[in-house]
Amino acid sequence: MTGTIAPDAPPEAPEPQPVPLMRALMPLIMVVAVVGMVVLMFVSGMGRNPMSFMFPLMMVFSTVGMMVSGGAGNKDMAPARKDYQRHLSSIRRAVAKAARMQRESAQFIHPRPGTLWQLGAMGRACERRKGDPDFLQLRIGVATQQPATPVTPPAIPAPEKLDPVSAVALREVIRSARQVEGVPFAIDVSAFEIIALTGDTAAQGLARAMVAHSAALHHPEDCLIAVVGDGWEWLKWTPHHGHPSVTDACGSARLRAATCAQLTELLTAIDTLPAAVLIVLANSSGQLDVTELTPIFDAAGSETSVVLLTVVEAQSTLWEAAVNHGIALVVSTTAVHAETASGRQEIGVPDQLSPAEAEVLGRSLARFEVPTSADDSVKTSEDPVMEELGLYPPPTALRYRPRSGSARLRIPVGADDGGAPVYLDFKESAEGGMGPHGLCVGATGSGKSEFLRTTVVGLAATHSPDQLNFVLVDFKGGATFLGLDQLPHVSAVITNLEQELILVNRMEDALRGEMTRRQEQLRAAGNFAGVSDYEQARRAGQIDAPPMPALLIVVDEFSELLSARPEFAELFVAIGRLGRSLHMHLLLASQRLEEGRLRGLESHLSYRIGLKTFSVAESRSVLGVPDAYHLPAIPGIGYIKSAAAEPVRFRSAYVSGPVVRPQPVDGAAAGAEQGLQGQVAAVAEFTAENWTREAFGASSSDGGMVDPPAQTPEQTVLGAVVAAVSHVPTRAHRVWLPPLPEAIELQPDEQLPRQRLTGVIGLVDKPLFQRQDPLRIDLRTTGGHVAIVGAPRSGKTTAARTAVLALADGISARDLHFYIVDCGAGGLSDLAELPHVASVAHRGDEELIRRTLGFLRREVSRREQLFRTNGWLSSEAARAAGQPDSVLVIDGWGAFKTEFPALSDDVQALVADGLAVGIHVLLTAHRWTDMRPAVRDLIGTRIELRQAESMDSMIDRKAAELVPESPGRGVAPGGFAMLVALTGAADTKRIVETVPHGEQAPKLQLLPRRIDIARLPRPAAATRGAIAVGLEEAGLGAVIFHPEKDRHLLIFGSAGSGRTAALRGIVHQLRYSQLDSKFVVIDYRRGLMEAVPQERLAGYAGSAAVATPMLAELAEVLKARLPQPDITPAQLKARNWWSGPTINVIVDDYDLVAGSRGNPLQPLAEVIAHAADIGLNIFFARRISGALRSLHDPVMGAVKDQGASVFVMDGTRDDGPILGVKPCEQPPGRGYWVAHGQSPQVVQLGLLDTAGDQEDS
């Protein structure tokens, strides 16, 4: 960057304005006037009216305002200073940018020694030739230098008038821009005959760096490097160290000698010395006679520079010679000083290069060969195209030179009838090219595919990946571009689209994404109008941005592509319209060209290539003439036509054939094969010393002869070019990523730290953005519930297990618990091995499923209480306090609703309430409509697999049509294709092994099949008379019956359900909770004969004959307890108007008692309504069959109407719902407990520990 930076002059300070006399006297005059008015008002008597003071006060305020404002003459400098500071900020940025660009420019010209080995891959190795302005300029180090773009002070006519603040800021900007630090500097060594360095190790490192720069940047035809003495072994790899004409057994003889005289003999044998000869004196301890090198200086003409480089001790002869006639440098690790006769001067910080780094550089330069006189015996090429492309023969390693001007995107593709090359120029016509887009049509056997391959290979051989990339599309099998995918230029090879038409849409997204990417990159870099301006600014160092290479899109069989997807022509038209500015070029090829197929693309196709066509009409469509139809049936012959020019006949080059090596003239290498008949000699070690042929032969004979290598297939030109560019590190931007595979394994996201409730379960394909992102689930926020929906065999169960494993991977089992309900085919069974899994229930495990849902509902309530108690405001706060998250997984939501309709409401409640307290739900279903809106609307994470009908999709119906049949494939938000990872037992085992030993989620405990009533928890002391009757399933807590509140209990159950045993247990509990109570037992089957001791038994009836009078008498006793009219309110409250025990009426087999012959309990019907006042509790048990009818019985109906608790035990659906409970099969002692005003809950009643309980009805 050259020129200057010119800041504006600072603003001038405002000049002080004189104050007019009238303005100075005005406040005094007004004060006097106000005082006079006030005095006049008081004297005249007007002062008594407050309003009379308004006018004087207004005059006072006006005077004060004038004094405060100071007039309009004062000028505020703050805005001007602020504007100038903004201007100076832009100047500072310009100065910083200029300094950075100066450093980068110098760094480009003089790279750091440690990076020299990379120049070969960048196409810059050995780029300097004789006559270049930087020839023989060797870098020494970095230093502080004058800016290339200095800041020029503005012209200031009168500095004393400037604003001082702005002037000081300008002075500081100018001062800070006087120097640029860290700029590489070099010396032109051609002006000196000797360069001496001193400083031990640091001097050796600098000398090594200087020689490395001469080897890495200068062409071996123009610069030779010779060594006198030992060391500098790494130079043997460089072509600069090889003798141009003398050879030994290993090739070119090395320019190395033990004495100066020997080196003089080697160098003077060269007919014409190159432009530069650098001689390194390795032995500088006085043993060398430098005068022996005089003939070299004499032989060097005015066009050759001979320079001696040595590391010596100060005060030596060579040092004194360097001080007086050359360059003498004193080197340390931190500074380098130039010593002259007048003293030392520091010039910068020296470069250093280690021997290992020098070795790497030398080996990287070994691929470049020095032309020898033997080249004169090479025959000329018979293929002008290959010769011009530099592929006759193909080199072992291609070196790229930037192609600019007319050479850019211009290559020979064939030869005309006279043998002259025929060029194809992809530049637009404004740049002298044929245009960015073209058409190629050729019938079967015309050589169309070979022509496309030749075009790609020719461009790849002449343009680096930084200048040109390819997208190669073959609608059919892909043979056209076979092997070209290894080129570093290739952004995409898209083949076999005919078999998978879904890839056509994906390719369209990828190409549209590339157009968008280029437009955004141009906009971000500085709103450039096109790639040409962008690249020009980048090369000039005006922007720091990556290169944007041209993109050639070659589409073979495009006509068939448009037949399958006619709408794809719109993309071609868009590329044709925008491709000029974006440097996106189209080359469309096809066997046939149908009329109207191009659909508006004709105007963008500026050049046409017609090989042998099927018909005259096709030839006219392509070229405007019938000539292509009349071509001979020889592959590769065709016409090329651009704009209004006449078609040019050519014959295409051939890159699929074997490499043709130039053959020496007879006798040129007669001795090369001598003595090696059927055998090859053993390879000797390549050293810096030269080998004689005799010595090499002796070594070979000592080591014996080895068999020749096996014959290998001949290499094609295409393969040779691919191999020659394999070393290039730069790779094309990937426009096309491979499509999603059939299956992928579960892989954690390495880019993000592992967090609870997050996981990667698959891959999302985003061709429009040219990337494939991990498919993540995140249950921490609004996505806390997950729904996986897909058709049968779409992989829902696998997706659910993958989600569970992804969430559990790397997370402690103390922090995350899973409760799994598998209503499918058992695909989640093995997840029970995970320490994070508390339970796995299958479709037939109704008890476990009910227990799971009940536990989680209780868990919601428990956590809500914890939130209130601890003041947690969010689930994050609860996690920080150590609370685990719980996930309910239900695989097969439709089957779950059908099998357990009553429990679906619990799931809906969990979805609504659980997320706030860290309880999540994961469901799988066949269709979205399987979920009620109340559930579906609360699902934040939706994973949609293949749908049975695309209309069922809730994400993108159009994208759903394209989902393949493979399990795990689906549609991600945004309409992108996705693939869920396939997991199996190995993944489960891997995650189990990562969990520390001993970590385990609490396993979900089921209700025991039998509970000893003596082990039930005792009710709290405050609940006087309450008894524990069993355990409830949801929380395994005690079920408490309060006789004084609940009063009555109705038990329904089938034979063998444990009705009698339940009554026996309840009687046992009542005996110890109501010490003053009496029992009246109606027991027709004699199952309760010994349940009540005689001292507590008020009556026992085993038949209707006994029961009828006994209950009639009991009814009279109870009626006597009814309150009489004279009872006071205090007595009613204290219930002390009667005395006696509480009566517990125990009736077993009520269905037998209330038979057709009359109900002995009928007399009690009148007093049941007053049971709370008269001390009456009733406990009925009966068969469940007919229970609905019995509820209309006067006695049982009256008991029910009093809010009695109901226990529904084993039964069938035919027994009908009883108080909202549908009877079902239950183990003995278990049923639904329905307390008044509460939801039914599953309860296991406690039983007395007696053998007879198992036999009870």
GROMACS .gro file of N, CA and C in nm, residues 163-219:
model
  171
  163ASP      N    1  -0.790   2.487   1.778
  163ASP     CA    2  -0.839   2.436   1.905
  163ASP      C    3  -0.729   2.353   1.969
  164PRO      N    4  -0.683   2.385   2.088
  164PRO     CA    5  -0.567   2.314   2.146
  164PRO      C    6  -0.593   2.166   2.167
  165VAL      N    7  -0.713   2.128   2.208
  165VAL     CA    8  -0.743   1.985   2.232
  165VAL      C    9  -0.729   1.905   2.104
  166SER      N   10  -0.787   1.955   1.995
  166SER     CA   11  -0.780   1.884   1.868
  166SER      C   12  -0.638   1.882   1.813
  167ALA      N   13  -0.564   1.992   1.834
  167ALA     CA   14  -0.427   1.997   1.784
  167ALA      C   15  -0.338   1.895   1.854
  168VAL      N   16  -0.354   1.880   1.985
  168VAL     CA   17  -0.275   1.781   2.059
  168VAL      C   18  -0.309   1.640   2.012
  169ALA      N   19  -0.437   1.613   1.987
  169ALA     CA   20  -0.477   1.481   1.940
  169ALA      C   21  -0.418   1.451   1.803
  170LEU      N   22  -0.414   1.553   1.714
  170LEU     CA   23  -0.354   1.533   1.582
  170LEU      C   24  -0.205   1.505   1.595
  171ARG      N   25  -0.138   1.580   1.684
  171ARG     CA   26   0.006   1.561   1.701
  171ARG      C   27   0.036   1.419   1.750
  172GLU      N   28  -0.050   1.367   1.838
  172GLU     CA   29  -0.029   1.232   1.890
  172GLU      C   30  -0.047   1.127   1.779
  173VAL      N   31  -0.145   1.148   1.692
  173VAL     CA   32  -0.167   1.055   1.581
  173VAL      C   33  -0.047   1.053   1.488
  174ILE      N   34   0.005   1.172   1.456
  174ILE     CA   35   0.121   1.180   1.366
  174ILE      C   36   0.242   1.115   1.429
  175ARG      N   37   0.261   1.137   1.559
  175ARG     CA   38   0.376   1.079   1.627
  175ARG      C   39   0.370   0.927   1.628
  176SER      N   40   0.252   0.871   1.654
  176SER     CA   41   0.240   0.725   1.663
  176SER      C   42   0.253   0.657   1.528
  177ALA      N   43   0.241   0.731   1.418
  177ALA     CA   44   0.247   0.671   1.285
  177ALA      C   45   0.382   0.688   1.219
  178ARG      N   46   0.483   0.729   1.293
  178ARG     CA   47   0.613   0.755   1.232
  178ARG      C   48   0.691   0.626   1.202
  179GLN      N   49   0.657   0.516   1.274
  179GLN     CA   50   0.733   0.393   1.255
  179GLN      C   51   0.638   0.273   1.252
  180VAL      N   52   0.682   0.168   1.184
  180VAL     CA   53   0.607   0.041   1.179
  180VAL      C   54   0.699  -0.067   1.232
  181GLU      N   55   0.654  -0.136   1.335
  181GLU     CA   56   0.737  -0.238   1.400
  181GLU      C   57   0.715  -0.375   1.337
  182GLY      N   58   0.819  -0.459   1.348
  182GLY     CA   59   0.808  -0.598   1.307
  182GLY      C   60   0.798  -0.619   1.157
  183VAL      N   61   0.863  -0.534   1.078
  183VAL     CA   62   0.858  -0.548   0.932
  183VAL      C   63   0.982  -0.626   0.886
  184PRO      N   64   0.963  -0.733   0.806
  184PRO     CA   65   1.080  -0.805   0.756
  184PRO      C   66   1.169  -0.714   0.669
  185PHE      N   67   1.300  -0.733   0.682
  185PHE     CA   68   1.392  -0.654   0.599
  185PHE      C   69   1.495  -0.749   0.539
  186ALA      N   70   1.548  -0.708   0.425
  186ALA     CA   71   1.642  -0.791   0.351
  186ALA      C   72   1.755  -0.703   0.299
  187ILE      N   73   1.861  -0.770   0.255
  187ILE     CA   74   1.973  -0.700   0.194
  187ILE      C   75   1.997  -0.758   0.055
  188ASP      N   76   2.039  -0.674  -0.035
  188ASP     CA   77   2.070  -0.717  -0.171
  188ASP      C   78   2.214  -0.768  -0.172
  189VAL      N   79   2.231  -0.899  -0.165
  189VAL     CA   80   2.365  -0.955  -0.151
  189VAL      C   81   2.445  -0.946  -0.280
  190SER      N   82   2.378  -0.915  -0.392
  190SER     CA   83   2.453  -0.905  -0.518
  190SER      C   84   2.550  -0.787  -0.517
  191ALA      N   85   2.532  -0.694  -0.425
  191ALA     CA   86   2.621  -0.577  -0.419
  191ALA      C   87   2.746  -0.604  -0.337
  192PHE      N   88   2.760  -0.722  -0.280
  192PHE     CA   89   2.874  -0.752  -0.193
  192PHE      C   90   2.936  -0.885  -0.235
  193GLU      N   91   3.066  -0.895  -0.215
  193GLU     CA   92   3.135  -1.019  -0.248
  193GLU      C   93   3.149  -1.110  -0.128
  194ILE      N   94   3.140  -1.057  -0.007
  194ILE     CA   95   3.157  -1.139   0.113
  194ILE      C   96   3.061  -1.092   0.219
  195ILE      N   97   3.001  -1.187   0.286
  195ILE     CA   98   2.912  -1.161   0.400
  195ILE      C   99   2.964  -1.247   0.514
  196ALA      N  100   3.006  -1.182   0.622
  196ALA     CA  101   3.060  -1.254   0.737
  196ALA      C  102   2.969  -1.233   0.856
  197LEU      N  103   2.945  -1.341   0.930
  197LEU     CA  104   2.861  -1.336   1.049
  197LEU      C  105   2.941  -1.389   1.166
  198THR      N  106   2.919  -1.333   1.282
  198THR     CA  107   2.982  -1.382   1.404
  198THR      C  108   2.877  -1.386   1.512
  199GLY      N  109   2.894  -1.478   1.604
  199GLY     CA  110   2.794  -1.489   1.710
  199GLY      C  111   2.757  -1.632   1.742
  200ASP      N  112   2.844  -1.727   1.710
  200ASP     CA  113   2.824  -1.867   1.746
  200ASP      C  114   2.690  -1.921   1.695
  201THR      N  115   2.609  -1.973   1.787
  201THR     CA  116   2.486  -2.043   1.747
  201THR      C  117   2.389  -1.951   1.673
  202ALA      N  118   2.369  -1.831   1.721
  202ALA     CA  119   2.277  -1.739   1.656
  202ALA      C  120   2.325  -1.706   1.515
  203ALA      N  121   2.456  -1.690   1.496
  203ALA     CA  122   2.507  -1.661   1.364
  203ALA      C  123   2.487  -1.780   1.270
  204GLN      N  124   2.505  -1.903   1.320
  204GLN     CA  125   2.480  -2.020   1.238
  204GLN      C  126   2.333  -2.026   1.194
  205GLY      N  127   2.241  -1.995   1.289
  205GLY     CA  128   2.099  -1.997   1.255
  205GLY      C  129   2.064  -1.894   1.150
  206LEU      N  130   2.123  -1.773   1.157
  206LEU     CA  131   2.095  -1.672   1.057
  206LEU      C  132   2.154  -1.711   0.922
  207ALA      N  133   2.276  -1.764   0.922
  207ALA     CA  134   2.337  -1.807   0.795
  207ALA      C  135   2.252  -1.915   0.730
  208ARG      N  136   2.204  -2.007   0.811
  208ARG     CA  137   2.118  -2.113   0.757
  208ARG      C  138   1.990  -2.055   0.698
  209ALA      N  139   1.932  -1.953   0.765
  209ALA     CA  140   1.810  -1.889   0.715
  209ALA      C  141   1.835  -1.816   0.584
  210MET      N  142   1.950  -1.750   0.571
  210MET     CA  143   1.980  -1.677   0.447
  210MET      C  144   1.997  -1.774   0.330
  211VAL      N  145   2.068  -1.882   0.353
  211VAL     CA  146   2.085  -1.981   0.246
  211VAL      C  147   1.950  -2.044   0.212
  212ALA      N  148   1.866  -2.068   0.312
  212ALA     CA  149   1.734  -2.125   0.288
  212ALA      C  150   1.651  -2.034   0.200
  213HIS      N  151   1.657  -1.902   0.223
  213HIS     CA  152   1.583  -1.810   0.139
  213HIS      C  153   1.633  -1.813  -0.005
  214SER      N  154   1.763  -1.821  -0.022
  214SER     CA  155   1.816  -1.826  -0.159
  214SER      C  156   1.772  -1.952  -0.230
  215ALA      N  157   1.764  -2.066  -0.160
  215ALA     CA  158   1.723  -2.191  -0.222
  215ALA      C  159   1.573  -2.197  -0.246
  216ALA      N  160   1.494  -2.150  -0.150
  216ALA     CA  161   1.349  -2.165  -0.160
  216ALA      C  162   1.286  -2.070  -0.260
  217LEU      N  163   1.346  -1.954  -0.280
  217LEU     CA  164   1.282  -1.852  -0.361
  217LEU      C  165   1.345  -1.832  -0.499
  218HIS      N  166   1.465  -1.881  -0.520
  218HIS     CA  167   1.534  -1.854  -0.646
  218HIS      C  168   1.536  -1.979  -0.732
  219HIS      N  169   1.519  -1.958  -0.861
  219HIS     CA  170   1.515  -2.071  -0.953
  219HIS      C  171   1.654  -2.133  -0.966
   0.00000   0.00000   0.00000
